[in-house]
XYZ file of C-alpha atoms in Angstrom:
561
model
C 12.053 -5.991 26.367
C 10.842 -2.411 26.508
C 8.152 -0.382 24.846
C 8.703 0.120 21.119
C 10.604 3.361 20.607
C 11.347 2.877 16.912
C 9.611 1.253 13.928
C 11.314 -0.764 11.190
C 8.758 -0.921 8.395
C 9.858 -3.573 5.888
C 8.054 -3.891 2.572
C 8.821 -6.317 -0.230
C 7.627 -5.675 -3.755
C 5.299 -8.196 -5.401
C 5.678 -10.825 -2.656
C 2.719 -13.217 -2.629
C 1.246 -13.978 0.766
C 1.334 -17.747 0.145
C 5.012 -17.868 -0.913
C 6.292 -17.981 2.671
C 6.473 -21.161 4.709
C 4.667 -19.559 7.656
C 1.752 -18.989 5.252
C 1.844 -22.584 4.031
C 4.185 -22.876 1.043
C 5.261 -26.514 0.703
C 8.707 -26.095 -0.835
C 9.883 -22.564 -0.085
C 11.244 -22.452 3.474
C 11.610 -18.997 4.998
C 12.836 -19.657 8.561
C 13.816 -16.082 9.372
C 10.485 -14.557 8.447
C 8.809 -17.517 10.168
C 10.754 -16.693 13.335
C 9.517 -13.117 13.208
C 5.974 -14.474 12.989
C 6.601 -16.547 16.129
C 7.760 -13.389 17.900
C 4.724 -11.376 16.891
C 1.316 -11.594 15.229
C 0.740 -13.029 11.767
C -2.292 -11.549 10.004
C -4.069 -13.856 7.552
C -6.564 -11.412 6.028
C -4.465 -8.339 5.232
C -5.580 -6.584 2.044
C -4.055 -3.872 -0.095
C -6.117 -0.970 -1.428
C -5.010 -1.209 -5.076
C -3.388 -4.076 -7.021
C -0.570 -1.995 -8.491
C 2.627 -0.634 -6.959
C 2.142 3.135 -6.960
C -1.439 3.484 -5.798
C -1.116 0.660 -3.257
C 1.896 2.346 -1.705
C 0.238 5.761 -1.697
C -2.603 4.254 0.354
C -0.099 2.736 2.766
C 1.871 5.970 3.081
C -1.179 8.239 3.487
C -3.439 5.881 5.424
C -6.171 6.710 2.897
C -8.101 4.900 0.196
C -7.196 5.494 -3.455
C -10.561 7.233 -3.916
C -9.392 9.710 -1.278
C -5.765 10.425 -2.248
C -6.291 10.219 -6.020
C -2.948 8.677 -7.052
C -4.777 5.894 -8.832
C -2.046 4.419 -11.062
C 1.716 4.322 -11.440
C 3.024 7.732 -12.429
C -0.037 9.642 -11.218
C 1.341 12.135 -8.676
C 0.243 12.243 -5.067
C -1.318 15.678 -4.962
C 0.191 18.424 -2.855
C -1.681 18.720 0.403
C -2.140 15.021 1.108
C -0.767 14.294 4.553
C 1.502 11.276 4.794
C 2.779 8.884 7.383
C 5.813 11.147 7.804
C 3.662 14.203 8.535
C 1.674 12.379 11.194
C 4.730 10.797 12.810
C 6.785 13.989 12.939
C 3.863 15.698 14.652
C 4.083 12.930 17.262
C 7.850 13.404 17.686
C 9.049 10.510 15.519
C 11.212 10.876 12.402
C 10.205 9.062 9.220
C 12.923 7.946 6.824
C 13.214 6.026 3.553
C 15.689 3.376 2.486
C 14.559 1.897 -0.826
C 11.487 2.088 -3.021
C 8.333 4.225 -2.913
C 7.253 4.371 -6.579
C 5.992 7.857 -5.746
C 5.670 10.604 -8.348
C 5.818 14.172 -7.038
C 3.112 16.689 -7.906
C 5.543 19.047 -9.646
C 2.802 21.320 -10.992
C 1.184 21.651 -7.590
C 4.507 22.358 -5.929
C 5.325 25.069 -8.487
C 1.900 26.643 -8.024
C 2.497 26.900 -4.281
C 6.127 27.972 -4.586
C 7.524 24.826 -2.945
C 11.129 24.357 -4.000
C 12.096 20.666 -4.277
C 15.436 21.351 -2.570
C 13.844 22.972 0.489
C 13.125 20.873 3.580
C 9.359 20.996 3.145
C 9.593 20.710 -0.629
C 11.821 17.647 -0.398
C 9.381 15.936 1.943
C 6.409 16.772 -0.290
C 8.340 15.464 -3.302
C 9.255 12.231 -1.490
C 5.904 11.198 -0.041
C 6.659 12.641 3.378
C 9.893 10.726 3.926
C 13.311 12.086 4.777
C 15.356 10.176 2.232
C 18.433 8.250 3.321
C 18.463 6.503 -0.047
C 15.672 6.169 -2.574
C 16.005 3.252 -4.950
C 12.940 2.349 -6.999
C 14.978 -0.423 -8.571
C 13.968 0.316 -12.125
C 16.346 1.466 -14.868
C 14.710 0.201 -18.063
C 15.449 1.953 -21.323
C 13.563 2.029 -24.616
C 13.400 3.926 -27.903
C 11.628 6.823 -26.182
C 14.130 7.034 -23.351
C 14.266 5.760 -19.790
C 11.214 4.726 -17.780
C 12.787 6.338 -14.730
C 15.927 8.430 -15.365
C 16.726 8.445 -11.639
C 15.985 4.758 -11.138
C 18.695 2.760 -9.357
C 20.740 5.965 -9.316
C 22.833 5.351 -6.203
C 22.875 1.613 -6.746
C 24.344 2.048 -10.216
C 27.028 4.301 -8.719
C 27.789 1.558 -6.206
C 28.036 -1.092 -8.919
C 30.347 1.031 -11.054
C 32.564 1.639 -8.034
C 32.685 -2.142 -7.526
C 33.962 -2.662 -11.047
C 30.784 -3.495 -12.930
C 31.584 -1.577 -16.094
C 28.506 -0.591 -18.072
C 26.353 2.438 -18.821
C 23.559 0.594 -16.962
C 24.959 -2.030 -14.595
C 21.509 -2.408 -12.992
C 20.412 -4.107 -16.192
C 23.618 -5.649 -17.492
C 24.730 -7.272 -14.232
C 22.141 -7.188 -11.438
C 19.216 -8.160 -13.684
C 20.746 -10.186 -16.505
C 22.793 -13.309 -17.073
C 25.764 -13.727 -19.375
C 26.822 -16.431 -21.808
C 30.321 -17.824 -22.441
C 30.973 -15.182 -25.078
C 30.062 -12.337 -22.749
C 26.660 -11.643 -24.313
C 24.141 -10.125 -21.907
C 21.114 -12.401 -21.380
C 18.551 -9.797 -20.404
C 16.369 -10.538 -17.420
C 13.497 -8.830 -19.228
C 13.085 -11.969 -21.326
C 11.402 -14.661 -19.263
C 13.399 -17.485 -20.864
C 16.483 -16.056 -19.116
C 14.947 -16.428 -15.660
C 16.769 -19.758 -15.360
C 20.135 -18.002 -15.675
C 22.187 -16.788 -12.729
C 22.386 -13.001 -12.561
C 25.892 -11.913 -13.568
C 26.730 -10.371 -10.221
C 28.308 -11.341 -6.923
C 25.487 -12.175 -4.544
C 26.627 -9.623 -1.968
C 26.405 -6.888 -4.615
C 22.870 -7.727 -5.737
C 19.946 -5.511 -4.830
C 18.578 -7.276 -1.747
C 21.846 -7.523 0.247
C 22.727 -3.989 -0.836
C 19.496 -2.562 0.608
C 19.900 -4.625 3.785
C 23.292 -3.012 4.369
C 21.915 0.437 3.588
C 19.132 -0.141 6.093
C 21.624 -1.094 8.794
C 23.742 1.938 7.929
C 20.729 4.166 8.432
C 19.826 2.600 11.765
C 23.435 2.829 12.946
C 23.459 6.615 12.608
C 19.800 7.323 13.400
C 18.665 9.457 16.284
C 15.456 8.171 17.784
C 12.680 7.827 17.894
C 12.529 6.897 14.219
C 10.484 5.028 11.670
C 12.607 3.527 8.887
C 10.804 2.347 5.764
C 13.157 -0.332 4.458
C 11.533 -0.985 1.111
C 12.971 -3.844 -0.936
C 12.779 -4.063 -4.723
C 12.508 -7.824 -4.997
C 10.987 -10.314 -5.672
C 9.496 -7.953 -8.290
C 10.522 -8.613 -11.892
C 12.904 -8.856 -13.693
C 12.740 -12.434 -12.412
C 16.434 -13.305 -12.187
C 18.599 -14.023 -9.156
C 22.342 -14.605 -8.575
C 24.056 -17.791 -7.445
C 23.434 -19.812 -5.348
C 19.719 -18.969 -5.494
C 19.198 -19.364 -9.239
C 18.985 -23.164 -9.184
C 17.759 -23.901 -5.647
C 14.334 -24.649 -7.103
C 13.153 -26.287 -10.294
C 9.945 -27.129 -12.148
C 9.277 -29.868 -9.616
C 8.797 -27.171 -6.977
C 6.357 -25.126 -9.047
C 2.827 -25.356 -7.621
C 0.070 -26.263 -10.020
C -1.707 -23.136 -11.251
C -4.943 -22.127 -9.565
C -7.223 -22.027 -12.595
C -9.780 -23.988 -14.576
C -10.899 -24.204 -18.192
C -14.438 -23.214 -17.183
C -13.101 -20.145 -15.418
C -11.507 -18.988 -18.662
C -14.344 -19.984 -20.976
C -17.013 -18.269 -18.870
C -14.981 -15.252 -17.776
C -16.637 -11.880 -17.245
C -15.745 -9.573 -20.196
C -13.462 -7.346 -18.119
C -11.728 -10.273 -16.459
C -11.348 -11.938 -19.860
C -9.552 -8.844 -21.172
C -6.977 -9.166 -18.388
C -6.603 -12.895 -19.064
C -5.952 -12.199 -22.735
C -3.347 -9.498 -22.121
C 0.132 -10.536 -23.338
C 1.406 -11.150 -19.803
C -1.625 -13.341 -19.068
C -1.071 -15.413 -22.191
C 2.630 -15.774 -21.364
C 2.069 -16.999 -17.812
C -0.624 -19.403 -18.975
C 2.166 -21.422 -20.628
C 3.877 -24.087 -18.532
C 7.307 -23.331 -20.008
C 7.050 -19.749 -18.763
C 5.883 -20.712 -15.274
C 8.582 -23.384 -15.012
C 11.254 -20.817 -15.893
C 9.982 -17.902 -13.825
C 8.611 -19.365 -10.608
C 11.863 -21.095 -9.512
C 13.633 -17.745 -9.964
C 10.831 -15.990 -8.056
C 11.260 -18.507 -5.255
C 15.021 -17.961 -5.304
C 14.509 -14.204 -4.960
C 12.267 -14.801 -1.946
C 14.764 -17.205 -0.407
C 17.443 -14.525 -0.771
C 15.094 -12.018 0.886
C 14.578 -14.388 3.802
C 18.308 -14.968 4.204
C 18.805 -11.210 4.323
C 16.136 -10.984 7.012
C 18.303 -13.391 8.980
C 21.286 -11.050 8.567
C 19.203 -8.034 9.545
C 17.479 -9.582 12.550
C 20.751 -10.939 13.964
C 22.305 -7.474 13.621
C 19.322 -5.923 15.394
C 19.704 -8.426 18.226
C 23.461 -7.929 18.483
C 23.061 -4.150 18.662
C 20.155 -4.269 21.131
C 17.728 -2.710 18.659
C 15.402 -5.694 18.712
C 14.425 -4.728 22.257
C 12.958 -1.333 21.417
C 12.008 -1.560 17.742
C 8.678 -2.652 16.314
C 9.186 -4.644 13.108
C 6.477 -4.697 10.454
C 6.887 -6.931 7.410
C 4.521 -6.857 4.440
C 4.223 -6.471 0.658
C 2.591 -3.963 -1.683
C 0.698 -6.669 -3.659
C 1.041 -10.209 -4.934
C 1.730 -11.799 -8.322
C -0.637 -14.023 -10.325
C 2.185 -16.161 -11.822
C -0.316 -17.852 -14.130
C -3.097 -18.331 -11.596
C -6.512 -17.513 -13.046
C -4.870 -17.295 -16.495
C -3.095 -14.073 -15.579
C 0.330 -12.636 -14.909
C 1.285 -9.510 -12.975
C -1.126 -8.364 -10.250
C -3.843 -6.147 -11.668
C -7.040 -7.891 -10.654
C -8.786 -8.690 -7.390
C -8.211 -12.356 -6.565
C -6.538 -13.047 -3.218
C -3.464 -14.040 -5.206
C -2.891 -10.334 -5.749
C -4.860 -8.389 -3.152
C -4.063 -10.374 -0.008
C -0.555 -9.809 1.340
C 1.588 -11.147 4.161
C 1.575 -8.972 7.263
C 3.647 -9.792 10.328
C 4.081 -7.373 13.220
C 6.522 -7.829 16.088
C 6.028 -5.494 19.037
C 8.756 -5.732 21.707
C 6.589 -4.227 24.438
C 5.425 -6.417 27.347
C 1.826 -5.584 26.425
C 2.274 -7.756 23.314
C 3.513 -10.840 25.192
C 0.066 -12.442 25.221
C -0.210 -12.503 21.420
C 3.273 -13.668 20.461
C 3.239 -16.470 17.904
C -0.465 -16.109 17.182
C -2.363 -15.652 13.954
C -5.184 -13.178 13.476
C -7.915 -13.436 10.827
C -9.323 -9.929 11.354
C -10.072 -7.924 8.222
C -7.028 -5.678 7.941
C -6.142 -3.103 5.286
C -2.784 -1.550 4.463
C -4.213 1.832 5.509
C -4.154 0.484 9.079
C -0.373 0.790 9.295
C -0.191 4.597 9.445
C -2.573 4.905 12.437
C -0.794 1.978 14.109
C 2.528 3.792 13.796
C 1.051 7.041 15.134
C -0.316 5.039 18.066
C 3.146 3.573 18.726
C 4.676 7.061 18.560
C 2.261 8.212 21.253
C 0.398 10.589 18.960
C -3.289 11.181 18.524
C -4.673 9.400 15.461
C -6.292 11.966 13.178
C -9.396 9.958 12.346
C -10.738 12.592 9.972
C -7.652 12.098 7.782
C -6.443 8.561 8.446
C -9.091 6.119 7.226
C -7.622 2.987 8.780
C -7.575 1.656 12.345
C -4.681 1.145 14.731
C -3.764 -2.515 15.150
C -2.249 -2.024 18.614
C -5.422 -3.237 20.367
C -5.073 -6.534 18.494
C -1.319 -6.746 19.088
C -1.889 -6.182 22.800
C -4.679 -8.725 23.080
C -7.431 -6.211 23.801
C -9.310 -6.891 20.556
C -9.525 -9.729 18.059
C -11.167 -7.806 15.195
C -10.887 -4.424 13.540
C -14.000 -2.183 13.568
C -14.684 -2.883 9.875
C -16.870 -5.594 8.378
C -15.474 -5.387 4.830
C -12.348 -4.408 2.926
C -12.001 -2.298 -0.213
C -9.617 -2.454 -3.155
C -9.703 -0.218 -6.251
C -8.100 -0.321 -9.673
C -8.044 2.434 -12.280
C -7.050 0.962 -15.637
C -8.157 3.985 -17.669
C -4.588 4.703 -18.827
C -3.665 1.114 -19.687
C -3.954 -0.876 -22.944
C -6.724 -2.926 -21.294
C -9.004 0.116 -21.575
C -8.413 0.226 -25.335
C -9.097 -3.483 -25.605
C -12.452 -2.982 -23.881
C -13.231 0.307 -25.609
C -13.648 1.866 -22.158
C -13.809 5.604 -21.631
C -11.522 7.182 -19.061
C -14.552 7.538 -16.801
C -15.464 3.857 -17.086
C -11.990 2.342 -16.818
C -12.255 1.713 -13.079
C -13.166 -1.214 -10.840
C -13.907 -1.709 -7.158
C -13.662 -4.760 -4.917
C -15.587 -5.150 -1.682
C -14.976 -8.287 0.383
C -15.762 -9.689 3.797
C -14.699 -13.028 5.216
C -17.233 -14.990 3.177
C -17.911 -13.075 -0.044
C -16.120 -10.912 -2.578
C -17.841 -8.669 -5.115
C -16.143 -6.826 -7.983
C -17.930 -3.885 -9.586
C -16.770 -2.778 -13.046
C -17.914 0.593 -14.326
C -19.323 0.657 -17.859
C -22.622 -1.167 -17.397
C -21.193 -4.608 -16.668
C -22.716 -7.145 -14.334
C -20.799 -7.738 -11.084
C -18.384 -10.549 -10.327
C -19.115 -12.529 -7.148
C -17.033 -15.152 -5.360
C -18.125 -17.380 -2.483
C -14.909 -17.322 -0.437
C -16.143 -19.855 2.079
C -17.060 -22.607 -0.386
C -14.788 -21.524 -3.242
C -11.630 -20.145 -1.562
C -9.673 -20.412 -4.810
C -12.135 -18.034 -6.499
C -12.750 -20.194 -9.555
C -16.523 -19.823 -9.925
C -18.040 -16.429 -10.682
C -21.598 -16.205 -9.323
C -22.193 -12.660 -10.503
C -24.903 -13.703 -12.981
C -26.593 -16.188 -10.652
C -30.204 -15.328 -9.883
C -29.908 -17.447 -6.732
C -27.329 -15.003 -5.399
C -29.178 -11.775 -6.164
C -29.754 -11.093 -2.472
C -26.065 -11.562 -1.642
C -25.059 -9.310 -4.531
C -27.403 -6.635 -3.172
C -25.919 -6.999 0.323
C -22.375 -6.601 -0.991
C -23.397 -3.583 -3.063
C -24.901 -2.082 0.098
C -21.461 -2.357 1.699
C -19.791 -0.782 -1.305
C -22.303 2.063 -1.343
C -21.847 2.573 2.398
C -18.144 2.996 1.747
C -18.690 5.465 -1.109
C -20.920 7.581 1.150
C -18.226 8.063 3.771
C -16.955 11.595 4.395
C -13.356 11.357 3.216
C -12.494 14.849 1.942
C -13.291 16.867 5.065
C -9.725 16.676 6.312
C -9.312 20.170 7.775
C -11.631 19.655 10.758
C -11.652 16.756 13.198
C -14.754 15.099 14.614
C -14.091 16.758 17.952
C -13.867 20.177 16.311
C -17.150 19.633 14.483
C -18.901 18.691 17.723
C -17.632 21.878 19.324
C -18.761 23.888 16.303
C -22.334 22.765 16.936
C -22.358 24.890 20.064
C -19.867 27.621 19.287
C -21.876 29.651 16.764
C -24.716 30.137 19.279
C -22.309 31.765 21.675
C -20.638 33.998 19.111
C -23.436 36.415 18.413
C -25.324 34.703 15.599
C -29.049 34.911 16.453
C -31.262 33.141 13.916
C -35.023 32.626 14.181
C -35.441 34.468 17.514
C -38.581 36.686 17.518
C -38.198 38.277 20.939
C -35.003 38.880 22.907
C -36.573 37.135 25.870
C -36.982 33.952 23.840
C -33.289 33.191 24.211
C -30.971 33.136 27.242
C -29.683 36.545 28.257
C -26.050 35.453 28.222
C -26.239 34.693 24.483
C -27.519 38.158 23.559
C -25.962 40.284 26.278
C -24.122 42.371 23.687
C -27.391 43.267 21.967
C -29.307 44.515 25.049
C -29.253 47.835 26.855
C -27.245 49.564 24.140
C -27.726 53.299 23.275
C -26.536 55.266 20.214
C -27.421 58.543 18.491
C -30.466 58.345 16.225
C -29.371 58.684 12.612
C -32.606 57.736 10.889
C -33.475 60.004 7.958
C -36.742 61.232 9.540
C -34.949 62.183 12.717
C -32.360 64.198 10.776
C -35.158 66.150 9.022
C -36.682 67.033 12.377
C -33.351 68.370 13.529
C -32.963 70.550 10.387
C -36.505 71.943 10.777
C -35.736 73.036 14.268
């Protein structure tokens, strides 16, 4: 094997860290992803920076916290001017390309203000989160009385399905994400009761195999060095999967929910609002979990099988020898744990994600097949990729840390002693339920290996979990007087993070150190009483100079003469 020349960056959407067999799932066997873990390093404490698709991905793609890049919820544009993974990699001589989902919204107003045309090279990159797009497929083509959630969603995929004979104005919904009864009625995958149905599509035409083929097609024609973000749509809802995956698992394979009656009864007011949201109430019912989770497992099994197809192709074509492979997710899925559905809170169920990195270089031989419990954040991927590309990591812009020292056995920890996750719910119905202002509809999580604190704006007490003695996060100690000191310590970490300098992105640390000396050698003389009080070389341009006297008194003397 040789040094990694290329990077295959694989991301699944809404894949829980504990729904892979290499992370301990009892019934769901994922041998292909497990094999990748045996070839590389499996991280056990990898955290996202926001528990929702858009803002989590924007942190991954920029290498910056949500507080820094500002795209704090789905549909909030990434502002023009934010550098992305693609910008950093191209500067290091590596292309950066997209096959699949980003959930990115372009800053159209900012682009218009600066005269950036979306169809220009630079404009297209700004509008696509820094990627050169081979195919973008956000995998969402829902439609309602006010129109489509994403008019361009599944655009190319729908063209593909129509060309394959799936006749419909929206085959993404009618075939790929719905079942069908004997009379030909569409059984929409949006309704959770239909999760037990087989999607009405040939398995090879469903979304996951389709994106696998598109990824291979990109790699086949790519000029290196390249980074390919192969971003899968599943196992994100709609929770429905084609044969033979739809009935591989049943209620007997559904893990018991991680929750307790006391947890619900004594819930913090903000947490209680999330529990009582419609999706939380739905997933608190056994009939819903027993319908959805087998389908969710089937979607993951299909993903793993496609990893087998992809990895074999990489081996057969020799790409496995010079390509780093990174496999992760943008967030998890509560699936009824803690009385919630979806992902928008801070339990490990949502905020901890699988992260497996295979580095083909000989330097990584010593760590193959190992696990690492270092505190890792998704913002670490961008600096890692720059490091692989041979570039200089712009530490004043990228807020994460390269993981190459860990992959190469030189370090066992990252430089951080806590991780951060943020959630802005100011534009969601939860804010109305709580009567929260836009300013107060935000939350922050700070966690280390032993403790997790959640701060909710709006005058609420904190939430505190003892991760060492309560790893399932069932007991909130935020109102415990016995834990006041620990709460203060965790707040100190959160405040240390908020005090970081994150917006000074136009000057590096090295440049600032040089600036300390430069002004003194560029003619600025401040606080010097006598020219001999400072070195001659600094004031050489101010000494021994002669000019004509133009003072007013001198001119009068000349006139009098």
